[in-house]
Short mmCIF file of C-alpha atoms and ligand atoms in Angstrom, two decimals:
data_model
loop_
_atom_site.label_atom_id
_atom_site.label_comp_id
_atom_site.label_asym_id
_atom_site.label_seq_id
_atom_site.Cartn_x
_atom_site.Cartn_y
_atom_site.Cartn_z
CA MET A 317 140.67 112.57 173.86
CA ASP A 318 139.62 116.09 173.13
CA LYS A 319 140.10 116.68 169.45
CA THR A 320 140.57 120.32 168.60
CA SER A 321 140.49 120.24 164.82
CA SER A 322 139.29 118.22 161.85
CA ILE A 323 141.19 117.02 158.81
CA HIS A 324 138.74 118.89 156.60
CA GLY A 325 139.72 122.26 158.03
CA MET A 326 137.99 124.48 160.57
CA TRP A 327 135.70 127.51 160.54
CA SER A 328 137.89 130.51 161.18
CA SER A 329 135.55 131.91 163.85
CA ARG A 330 132.23 131.49 165.61
CA LEU A 331 130.74 134.05 163.24
CA MET A 332 131.85 132.02 160.24
CA PHE A 333 130.11 128.98 161.64
CA ILE A 334 126.93 130.95 162.23
CA LEU A 335 127.07 132.30 158.69
CA ALA A 336 127.71 128.88 157.22
CA ALA A 337 125.04 127.16 159.30
CA THR A 338 122.59 129.95 158.53
CA GLY A 339 123.64 129.74 154.90
CA SER A 340 122.75 126.07 155.00
CA ALA A 341 119.46 126.61 156.80
CA VAL A 342 118.27 129.60 154.78
CA GLY A 343 117.52 128.59 151.25
CA LEU A 344 114.75 127.43 148.98
CA GLY A 345 113.15 125.90 152.07
CA ASN A 346 112.39 129.36 153.43
CA ILE A 347 111.57 131.36 150.35
CA TRP A 348 110.19 128.80 147.89
CA ARG A 349 108.89 125.95 150.04
CA PHE A 350 107.60 127.65 153.19
CA PRO A 351 105.20 130.03 151.38
CA TYR A 352 103.71 127.35 149.17
CA MET A 353 103.47 124.77 151.94
CA THR A 354 101.63 127.40 153.98
CA SER A 355 99.46 128.16 150.99
CA ASP A 356 98.60 124.49 150.39
CA ASN A 357 98.13 123.44 154.00
CA GLY A 358 95.73 125.89 155.53
CA GLY A 359 97.66 129.13 156.21
CA GLY A 360 97.88 130.09 159.88
CA ALA A 361 97.16 126.59 161.17
CA PHE A 362 100.18 125.26 159.31
CA VAL A 363 102.35 128.15 160.49
CA VAL A 364 101.50 127.61 164.15
CA VAL A 365 102.26 123.89 164.01
CA TYR A 366 105.44 124.62 162.09
CA LEU A 367 106.61 127.15 164.69
CA CYS A 368 105.95 124.66 167.50
CA CYS A 369 107.92 121.99 165.63
CA ILE A 370 110.83 124.40 165.26
CA ALA A 371 110.83 125.33 168.95
CA PHE A 372 110.26 121.97 170.61
CA VAL A 373 111.77 119.55 168.14
CA GLY A 374 113.93 121.44 165.64
CA LEU A 375 116.06 123.64 167.87
CA PRO A 376 116.80 120.88 170.43
CA ILE A 377 117.82 118.48 167.66
CA LEU A 378 119.90 121.19 166.00
CA ILE A 379 121.82 121.47 169.28
CA ALA A 380 122.19 117.69 169.40
CA GLU A 381 123.58 117.49 165.87
CA ILE A 382 126.14 120.24 166.39
CA LEU A 383 127.19 118.64 169.65
CA LEU A 384 127.72 115.21 168.08
CA GLY A 385 129.74 116.75 165.28
CA ARG A 386 131.96 118.83 167.51
CA HIS A 387 132.62 115.85 169.72
CA GLY A 388 133.47 113.60 166.80
CA ARG A 389 135.36 115.97 164.48
CA VAL A 390 134.81 113.68 161.47
CA SER A 391 132.02 112.90 159.03
CA PRO A 392 128.76 111.62 160.58
CA VAL A 393 129.31 107.96 159.77
CA ASN A 394 132.74 107.97 161.36
CA THR A 395 131.67 110.17 164.26
CA LEU A 396 129.03 107.61 165.17
CA ARG A 397 131.45 104.73 164.61
CA ASN A 398 133.96 106.33 166.95
CA LEU A 399 131.28 106.97 169.54
CA ALA A 400 130.29 103.31 169.42
CA ARG A 401 133.90 102.32 169.99
CA GLU A 402 134.48 104.91 172.68
CA THR A 403 131.28 104.57 174.72
CA GLY A 404 130.11 101.06 173.93
CA MET A 405 126.86 102.30 172.38
CA HIS A 406 125.40 99.99 169.76
CA ARG A 407 126.90 100.11 166.29
CA ALA A 408 123.43 100.24 164.75
CA TRP A 409 123.39 103.99 165.50
CA VAL A 410 125.87 104.37 162.65
CA GLY A 411 122.83 103.82 160.41
CA ILE A 412 121.88 107.44 161.13
CA GLY A 413 124.96 108.51 159.20
CA TRP A 414 124.23 106.21 156.26
CA MET A 415 120.64 107.30 156.04
CA GLY A 416 121.87 110.91 156.13
CA ILE A 417 124.05 110.31 153.11
CA VAL A 418 121.16 108.79 151.16
CA ALA A 419 118.75 111.56 152.20
CA GLY A 420 121.29 114.23 151.24
CA ILE A 421 121.72 112.75 147.78
CA LEU A 422 117.96 112.51 147.23
CA ILE A 423 117.30 116.04 148.48
CA LEU A 424 120.11 117.58 146.46
CA SER A 425 118.77 115.85 143.34
CA PHE A 426 115.53 117.86 143.26
CA TYR A 427 116.88 120.85 145.18
CA SER A 428 119.23 121.51 142.31
CA VAL A 429 116.38 121.34 139.79
CA VAL A 430 114.41 124.00 141.66
CA ALA A 431 117.54 126.08 142.17
CA GLY A 432 117.86 125.88 138.40
CA TRP A 433 114.49 127.63 138.12
CA THR A 434 115.90 130.54 140.11
CA LEU A 435 118.89 130.71 137.77
CA HIS A 436 116.53 130.74 134.80
CA TYR A 437 114.51 133.59 136.30
CA SER A 438 117.68 135.56 137.09
CA TRP A 439 118.63 135.15 133.45
CA LEU A 440 115.18 136.30 132.27
CA TYR A 441 115.46 139.48 134.32
CA LEU A 442 119.04 140.08 133.24
CA LYS A 443 117.92 139.87 129.60
CA GLN A 444 115.00 142.15 130.33
CA LEU A 445 117.30 144.70 131.93
CA PHE A 446 119.06 144.92 128.59
CA GLY A 447 115.88 145.35 126.64
CA GLY A 448 114.53 141.81 126.38
CA ALA A 449 110.81 141.06 126.55
CA GLY A 450 109.14 141.27 129.96
CA ILE A 451 107.31 138.54 131.82
CA VAL A 452 103.78 139.50 130.84
CA ASP A 453 102.01 136.33 131.88
CA PRO A 454 104.00 134.77 134.75
CA GLY A 455 101.86 131.64 134.75
CA ALA A 456 102.63 130.97 131.11
CA THR A 457 106.33 131.76 131.58
CA PHE A 458 106.54 129.25 134.40
CA GLN A 459 104.65 126.57 132.47
CA ALA A 460 106.92 127.09 129.48
CA LEU A 461 109.98 126.49 131.64
CA LEU A 462 108.55 123.30 133.16
CA ALA A 463 107.59 122.05 129.71
CA SER A 464 111.16 122.14 128.47
CA PRO A 465 113.28 119.17 129.65
CA LEU A 466 116.36 120.56 127.92
CA GLU A 467 116.21 123.94 129.56
CA LEU A 468 115.50 122.44 132.99
CA THR A 469 118.38 120.01 132.59
CA ALA A 470 120.80 122.72 131.54
CA TRP A 471 120.04 124.98 134.53
CA HIS A 472 120.10 121.96 136.84
CA ALA A 473 123.53 121.08 135.47
CA LEU A 474 124.84 124.62 135.85
CA PHE A 475 123.69 124.76 139.45
CA MET A 476 125.30 121.42 140.22
CA VAL A 477 128.59 122.62 138.76
CA LEU A 478 128.47 125.70 141.01
CA THR A 479 127.81 123.49 144.03
CA VAL A 480 130.65 121.09 143.30
CA GLY A 481 132.98 124.00 142.71
CA VAL A 482 132.61 125.25 146.26
CA VAL A 483 132.63 121.86 147.94
CA ALA A 484 135.72 120.77 146.03
CA LEU A 485 137.63 123.78 147.35
CA GLY A 486 137.02 122.76 150.97
CA VAL A 487 135.92 124.53 154.10
CA GLU A 488 138.07 127.64 154.32
CA LYS A 489 138.49 128.43 150.68
CA GLY A 490 135.11 127.32 149.43
CA LEU A 491 132.32 127.42 151.94
CA GLU A 492 133.29 130.54 153.86
CA ARG A 493 133.80 132.88 150.97
CA ALA A 494 130.41 132.12 149.53
CA VAL A 495 128.44 133.11 152.59
CA ARG A 496 130.12 136.23 153.92
CA PHE A 497 128.36 138.96 151.94
CA LEU A 498 125.56 137.34 150.10
CA MET A 499 123.38 136.27 153.00
CA PRO A 500 123.00 139.78 154.44
CA ALA A 501 122.19 141.05 150.96
CA LEU A 502 119.34 138.57 150.61
CA PHE A 503 117.97 139.65 153.96
CA LEU A 504 117.86 143.28 152.83
CA MET A 505 116.13 142.34 149.59
CA LEU A 506 113.42 140.53 151.51
CA LEU A 507 112.87 143.54 153.76
CA ALA A 508 112.45 145.70 150.66
CA LEU A 509 109.88 143.30 149.29
CA VAL A 510 107.95 143.29 152.55
CA ALA A 511 107.92 147.08 152.35
CA TYR A 512 106.57 146.84 148.82
CA GLY A 513 103.96 144.37 150.03
CA TYR A 514 102.93 146.98 152.55
CA THR A 515 102.34 149.56 149.84
CA THR A 516 99.89 147.24 148.07
CA GLY A 517 97.52 147.79 150.99
CA HIS A 518 96.97 144.06 151.50
CA MET A 519 99.39 143.44 154.35
CA ALA A 520 96.63 142.94 156.91
CA GLU A 521 94.92 140.23 154.86
CA ALA A 522 98.25 138.56 154.22
CA ALA A 523 99.08 138.59 157.93
CA ALA A 524 95.66 137.17 158.73
CA PHE A 525 96.18 134.34 156.26
CA LEU A 526 99.61 133.62 157.72
CA PHE A 527 98.95 133.99 161.40
CA ARG A 528 95.25 133.48 162.10
CA PRO A 529 94.91 129.73 162.51
CA ASP A 530 91.81 127.95 161.34
CA TRP A 531 92.13 124.94 163.66
CA SER A 532 89.74 122.86 161.60
CA LYS A 533 92.48 122.70 158.94
CA ILE A 534 94.88 120.76 161.16
CA ASN A 535 95.06 117.03 160.64
CA ALA A 536 97.78 114.38 160.79
CA ASP A 537 98.83 115.14 157.22
CA VAL A 538 99.27 118.85 157.85
CA PHE A 539 101.16 117.99 161.02
CA MET A 540 103.48 115.68 159.10
CA ARG A 541 104.19 118.31 156.47
CA ALA A 542 104.85 120.98 159.11
CA MET A 543 107.25 118.61 160.84
CA GLY A 544 108.95 117.77 157.55
CA GLN A 545 109.22 121.47 156.73
CA ALA A 546 110.73 122.23 160.16
CA PHE A 547 113.43 119.62 159.56
CA PHE A 548 114.00 120.71 155.99
CA THR A 549 114.31 124.40 156.72
CA LEU A 550 116.78 123.88 159.59
CA SER A 551 118.80 121.36 157.55
CA LEU A 552 118.17 118.71 160.18
CA GLY A 553 117.86 114.97 160.22
CA MET A 554 120.52 114.08 157.67
CA CYS A 555 123.62 115.08 159.59
CA THR A 556 124.37 118.31 157.73
CA MET A 557 124.60 120.23 160.97
CA MET A 558 126.62 117.40 162.51
CA THR A 559 129.11 117.77 159.69
CA TYR A 560 129.29 121.53 160.11
CA GLY A 561 129.64 121.06 163.87
CA ALA A 562 132.74 118.96 163.24
CA TYR A 563 134.49 122.07 161.92
CA LEU A 564 133.45 124.25 164.87
CA PRO A 565 136.17 125.36 167.31
CA LYS A 566 135.52 124.49 170.94
CA GLU A 567 137.04 127.44 172.75
CA GLY A 568 134.54 130.16 173.53
CA VAL A 569 131.77 128.89 171.28
CA SER A 570 128.44 128.05 172.89
CA ILE A 571 126.44 125.45 171.02
CA PRO A 572 123.02 126.38 172.46
CA ARG A 573 123.47 130.08 171.73
CA THR A 574 124.77 129.39 168.27
CA GLY A 575 121.92 126.99 167.54
CA LEU A 576 119.40 129.53 168.78
CA ALA A 577 120.87 132.21 166.53
CA VAL A 578 120.61 129.94 163.51
CA ALA A 579 117.04 128.85 164.28
CA LEU A 580 115.86 132.41 164.90
CA THR A 581 117.41 133.76 161.73
CA ASP A 582 115.99 130.93 159.68
CA THR A 583 112.49 131.38 161.07
CA THR A 584 112.63 135.13 160.59
CA VAL A 585 113.57 134.71 156.94
CA ALA A 586 110.70 132.27 156.34
CA LEU A 587 108.16 134.58 157.95
CA LEU A 588 109.54 137.58 156.04
CA ALA A 589 109.21 135.60 152.83
CA GLY A 590 105.58 134.95 153.71
CA LEU A 591 105.01 138.62 154.43
CA ALA A 592 106.66 139.56 151.15
CA ILE A 593 104.75 137.12 148.99
CA PHE A 594 101.17 136.97 150.27
CA PRO A 595 100.35 140.71 149.97
CA VAL A 596 101.36 140.48 146.32
CA VAL A 597 99.37 137.30 145.81
CA ILE A 598 96.27 138.91 147.29
CA ALA A 599 96.78 142.25 145.58
CA PHE A 600 96.84 140.59 142.17
CA GLY A 601 93.73 138.62 142.86
CA ILE A 602 95.39 135.20 143.20
CA ASP A 603 93.84 132.79 145.70
CA PRO A 604 96.36 132.55 148.57
CA ALA A 605 95.33 128.92 149.16
CA GLY A 606 96.62 126.10 146.99
CA GLY A 607 99.47 127.95 145.26
CA GLY A 608 101.64 124.88 144.71
CA PRO A 609 105.38 124.79 143.97
CA GLY A 610 105.06 127.55 141.38
CA LEU A 611 103.78 130.10 143.89
CA ILE A 612 106.74 132.47 144.10
CA PHE A 613 107.50 132.13 140.39
CA THR A 614 104.01 133.04 139.31
CA SER A 615 103.25 135.72 141.91
CA LEU A 616 106.42 137.77 142.48
CA PRO A 617 106.97 138.59 138.79
CA LEU A 618 103.61 140.41 138.91
CA ALA A 619 105.03 142.66 141.60
CA PHE A 620 108.29 143.15 139.74
CA GLU A 621 106.41 144.27 136.64
CA ALA A 622 104.40 146.77 138.68
CA MET A 623 106.96 148.29 141.01
CA PRO A 624 109.53 150.99 140.17
CA PHE A 625 112.90 149.46 139.24
CA GLY A 626 111.05 146.16 139.35
CA ILE A 627 113.24 144.52 136.74
CA LEU A 628 116.35 145.26 138.75
CA TYR A 629 114.60 143.96 141.85
CA GLY A 630 113.60 140.81 140.02
CA LEU A 631 117.17 140.21 138.97
CA LEU A 632 118.52 140.83 142.46
CA PHE A 633 115.84 138.76 144.13
CA PHE A 634 116.16 135.65 142.00
CA GLY A 635 119.93 136.05 141.87
CA LEU A 636 120.19 136.17 145.62
CA LEU A 637 117.73 133.32 145.98
CA ALA A 638 120.01 131.27 143.75
CA VAL A 639 122.89 132.17 146.06
CA ALA A 640 120.87 131.19 149.13
CA ALA A 641 120.13 127.88 147.45
CA TRP A 642 123.82 127.55 146.67
CA THR A 643 124.95 127.95 150.29
CA SER A 644 122.37 125.30 151.17
CA SER A 645 123.22 122.84 148.43
CA ILE A 646 126.89 122.78 149.41
CA SER A 647 125.77 121.67 152.85
CA LEU A 648 123.78 118.84 151.28
CA LEU A 649 126.87 117.62 149.46
CA GLU A 650 129.37 118.07 152.28
CA PRO A 651 128.47 115.11 154.59
CA ALA A 652 128.86 112.50 151.84
CA THR A 653 131.99 114.23 150.53
CA ALA A 654 133.59 114.35 153.97
CA PHE A 655 132.92 110.65 154.36
CA MET A 656 134.54 109.82 151.02
CA VAL A 657 137.51 112.02 151.90
CA GLU A 658 138.02 110.10 155.12
CA LYS A 659 137.90 106.86 153.18
CA TYR A 660 140.05 107.78 150.20
CA GLY A 661 142.26 110.57 151.49
CA VAL A 662 142.24 114.35 151.64
CA ARG A 663 143.82 114.69 148.22
CA ASN A 664 140.75 113.16 146.66
CA ARG A 665 138.27 115.80 147.84
CA LYS A 666 137.63 117.12 144.35
CA ARG A 667 137.01 113.72 142.89
CA ALA A 668 134.74 112.71 145.78
CA ALA A 669 132.60 115.83 145.40
CA ILE A 670 132.33 115.35 141.64
CA VAL A 671 131.30 111.70 141.86
CA ILE A 672 128.53 112.37 144.38
CA ALA A 673 127.29 115.45 142.56
CA LEU A 674 127.14 113.51 139.32
CA LEU A 675 124.97 110.93 141.03
CA CYS A 676 122.68 113.67 142.36
CA TRP A 677 122.49 115.22 138.93
CA LEU A 678 121.47 111.93 137.34
CA ILE A 679 118.78 111.28 139.94
CA GLY A 680 117.65 114.87 139.43
CA LEU A 681 116.83 114.04 135.82
CA LEU A 682 113.92 111.98 137.16
CA SER A 683 112.51 115.16 138.70
CA VAL A 684 113.09 117.07 135.49
CA LEU A 685 111.20 114.50 133.46
CA SER A 686 108.39 114.26 135.98
CA LEU A 687 107.63 117.91 135.21
CA ASN A 688 106.95 117.22 131.55
CA LEU A 689 107.40 113.98 129.60
CA TRP A 690 106.67 111.72 132.57
CA SER A 691 104.17 113.96 134.29
CA GLU A 692 101.55 111.21 134.18
CA VAL A 693 103.68 108.73 136.14
CA ARG A 694 102.34 108.28 139.65
CA ILE A 695 103.98 106.62 142.65
CA LEU A 696 101.71 106.47 145.71
CA ASP A 697 99.54 109.13 144.13
CA ARG A 698 102.42 111.52 143.59
CA ASP A 699 104.47 112.51 140.57
CA ILE A 700 108.10 111.42 140.73
CA MET A 701 109.51 114.70 142.03
CA THR A 702 106.88 115.02 144.74
CA PHE A 703 107.45 111.40 145.65
CA ILE A 704 111.22 111.86 146.10
CA GLU A 705 110.52 114.99 148.13
CA PHE A 706 108.02 113.08 150.25
CA ILE A 707 110.38 110.17 150.98
CA ALA A 708 113.34 112.41 151.78
CA ASN A 709 111.73 115.43 153.49
CA ASP A 710 108.67 114.08 155.17
CA LEU A 711 109.94 110.63 156.10
CA MET A 712 113.73 110.36 156.18
CA LEU A 713 114.45 113.71 157.81
CA PRO A 714 112.01 113.31 160.72
CA LEU A 715 113.10 109.70 161.13
CA GLY A 716 116.76 110.71 161.15
CA GLY A 717 116.01 113.47 163.62
CA MET A 718 114.14 111.10 165.87
CA LEU A 719 117.03 108.64 165.88
CA ILE A 720 119.50 111.44 166.62
CA ALA A 721 117.32 112.50 169.56
CA LEU A 722 117.15 108.94 170.87
CA CYS A 723 120.86 108.41 170.40
CA VAL A 724 121.79 111.58 172.26
CA GLY A 725 119.05 111.14 174.86
CA TRP A 726 119.55 107.48 175.74
CA ALA A 727 122.73 106.04 174.26
CA LEU A 728 125.20 108.75 175.23
CA ASN A 729 126.32 109.42 178.76
CA ARG A 730 125.96 112.69 180.52
CA THR A 731 129.69 113.44 180.61
CA ILE A 732 129.97 113.79 176.85
CA LEU A 733 126.85 115.96 176.63
CA ARG A 734 127.86 118.15 179.55
CA ASP A 735 131.35 118.59 178.14
CA GLN A 736 129.89 120.03 174.90
CA LEU A 737 127.10 122.01 176.56
CA SER A 738 129.19 123.28 179.45
CA ASP A 739 127.61 126.73 179.43
CA LEU A 740 123.99 125.56 179.59
CA PRO A 741 122.46 126.08 183.08
CA GLU A 742 121.51 122.78 184.74
CA GLY A 743 117.75 123.40 184.51
CA LEU A 744 117.87 124.09 180.80
CA PHE A 745 120.15 121.12 180.29
CA LEU A 746 117.64 118.84 181.98
CA ALA A 747 114.81 120.32 179.95
CA TRP A 748 116.78 119.80 176.75
CA ARG A 749 117.59 116.21 177.69
CA TRP A 750 113.93 115.55 178.42
CA LEU A 751 112.99 116.90 175.00
CA MET A 752 115.58 114.56 173.48
CA ARG A 753 114.54 111.51 175.48
CA VAL A 754 110.79 111.81 175.52
CA VAL A 755 109.14 114.67 173.70
CA ALA A 756 110.87 114.83 170.33
CA PRO A 757 110.93 111.07 169.61
CA ARG A 758 107.31 110.54 170.62
CA LEU A 759 106.03 113.53 168.74
CA VAL A 760 107.85 112.62 165.55
CA LEU A 761 106.82 108.99 165.78
CA ALA A 762 103.19 109.83 166.54
CA VAL A 763 103.02 112.26 163.64
CA LEU A 764 104.58 109.83 161.16
CA VAL A 765 102.45 106.89 162.25
CA ARG A 766 99.21 108.86 162.24
CA ALA A 767 99.90 110.35 158.85
CA LEU A 768 101.02 107.11 157.22
CA VAL A 769 98.67 104.59 158.74
CA GLY A 770 95.81 107.03 159.08
N1 LIG B 1861 117.68 124.05 154.76
C1 LIG B 1861 117.85 124.27 153.37
C2 LIG B 1861 116.70 125.15 152.88
O1 LIG B 1861 115.89 125.54 153.65
C3 LIG B 1861 117.99 123.01 152.58
C4 LIG B 1861 119.00 122.10 153.16
C5 LIG B 1861 120.33 122.27 153.19
C6 LIG B 1861 118.74 120.92 153.84
N2 LIG B 1861 120.93 121.24 153.88
C7 LIG B 1861 119.96 120.40 154.28
C8 LIG B 1861 117.57 120.27 154.13
C9 LIG B 1861 120.00 119.24 155.01
C10 LIG B 1861 117.63 119.11 154.84
C11 LIG B 1861 118.82 118.59 155.30
O2 LIG B 1861 116.62 125.43 151.73
#
């Protein structure tokens, strides 16, 4: 019964899996979304709730997803189908896989638009390096980009092409090559920016904003966004990690340790991004609260104009951010692609990836238009892009995660879990199972219900 490999290929080592899973986790969620969510939702209070969500809900579910994938060795839908056949669990659990495919398509649609912004900024700095005009008024530069549907669409298209390129090549040739060098480079860049933030003399204020919670700011809404952010940043709730787990060798690879490494790295990068951005924000007299989705695009260019070799830094920073987004977007496309490949055959991988990406690109046009021509359109009080983000990130991901926790906690028997988590000491295993059975589902449900029904 023990399957040792998948038809899609396998990660060549434990390190490759960690790099790929970290590559998936670390992306726009950490460097673009985390700082502005913190900025908009009360600073330290948001950060504390977010960290608790990561520790008590995110990490345990990350372990559950990898475990399901490694047991199943196929795409999420088929993994759950096989489990239903093998263990007699209800076929309705397969819905987790379907919802994951839908969530992935929705997320990739706007993710690619924002990733396009990073490509545009890389291009601006590249031009500037060769004598082009500088970004004098970052606010105006950002507004000008958002106002141009054509430009947004072009960068969105370019990013989607890059994403499909990697996914079409498959696991060994595509995904691995992209992550090996570029992730460490991004990490170093962030450290350099934190160091620059230190020289502005505003690190203490930034740290206070990030880490000193004002409890009065916490309400059900903030809780829901922190939960959504925890799922988003760890790539959870839509079976991405399950899919990556399917390509993970069994011999000598510990799922809990690997999951912990991924969660720690991801959290570190988010906090570093906060420590890099807020000193600059404060130093240039911007209000750290209420920065909105433009936060990094309107604040960091101020630092790049002021610091020595700033233009080069700007180019490297936005370039590497685009790469981080790239290693994440391929993981958004992979679950649906793997499913299509299982349905239509391995030789059709390219076509499968292209068809799904095209769909994502088309849906992404809604987000593009909501930034300019359709900016007045409101659905449930939100513009279209924010609405898609809300449905996918804040609702579908936590819901998917909750169902995964329930499935692993109640529907699967101990033998399967123990077989995958063989190295986890009994006490920790019981604690993990309790989190899956009781804590995670209740917390997610309570947060969603409170936030939605008020
Ligand atoms: N985690 C990525 C980020 O922080 C985005 C991402 C990739 C994602 N795959 C995912 C989010 C799956 C949710 C689900 O940028």
